[in-house]
Amino acid sequence: MTIAQFLLGYAFTAVGYPIAVTLIQTIFSKILGPRPQGVWMGLMTGAGCLSRVMGPVFVSFVYTRYGTIWTFGITTAMMIASMVWLQLVEKRLVAPDLPPVSQTHVELQVLSSEVINGKPSLEEYKPLQKKSDSNCT
């Protein structure tokens, strides 16, 4: 492998990986819909981390034991199996239909301390006053 080939491969990986991960996570979150996204996104991220740890170990083991043909052959077989699996479950990968979101914008409101503590405390919620420009230099 020449240095030019190495740098070209590194450049493709450095640019392509972040874009691919962002797209995959975006699509996955849209397919999840209202389901608990924290759990499923965590599982997906954990699987990605596990593959980044175990992938090099697996590839190194196969390469030292069996050589280049088996290393690339197993990698190709795994990619083909993934593509076939995605084709089989494609109809299930549909974002759920959700009711339309109301277009009225509601700002966050502060609960009064009476609701929280059972007693009124108006000092916590004083209205904002205009600052005088005399403090600015």
XYZ file of N, CA, C and O in Angstrom, residues 102-107:
24
model
N -50.080 20.480 17.046
C -50.727 21.790 16.990
C -49.675 22.857 16.720
O -48.546 22.781 17.189
N -50.058 23.847 15.970
C -49.128 24.886 15.577
C -49.051 26.026 16.576
O -48.332 26.982 16.365
N -49.812 25.948 17.672
C -49.732 27.000 18.672
C -48.477 26.795 19.492
O -48.183 25.693 19.943
N -47.749 27.857 19.671
C -46.506 27.778 20.425
C -46.788 28.137 21.877
O -47.361 29.180 22.171
N -46.376 27.264 22.760
C -46.570 27.491 24.183
C -45.196 27.643 24.811
O -44.329 26.786 24.652
N -45.013 28.740 25.512
C -43.739 28.948 26.182
C -43.719 28.181 27.490
O -44.760 27.878 28.070
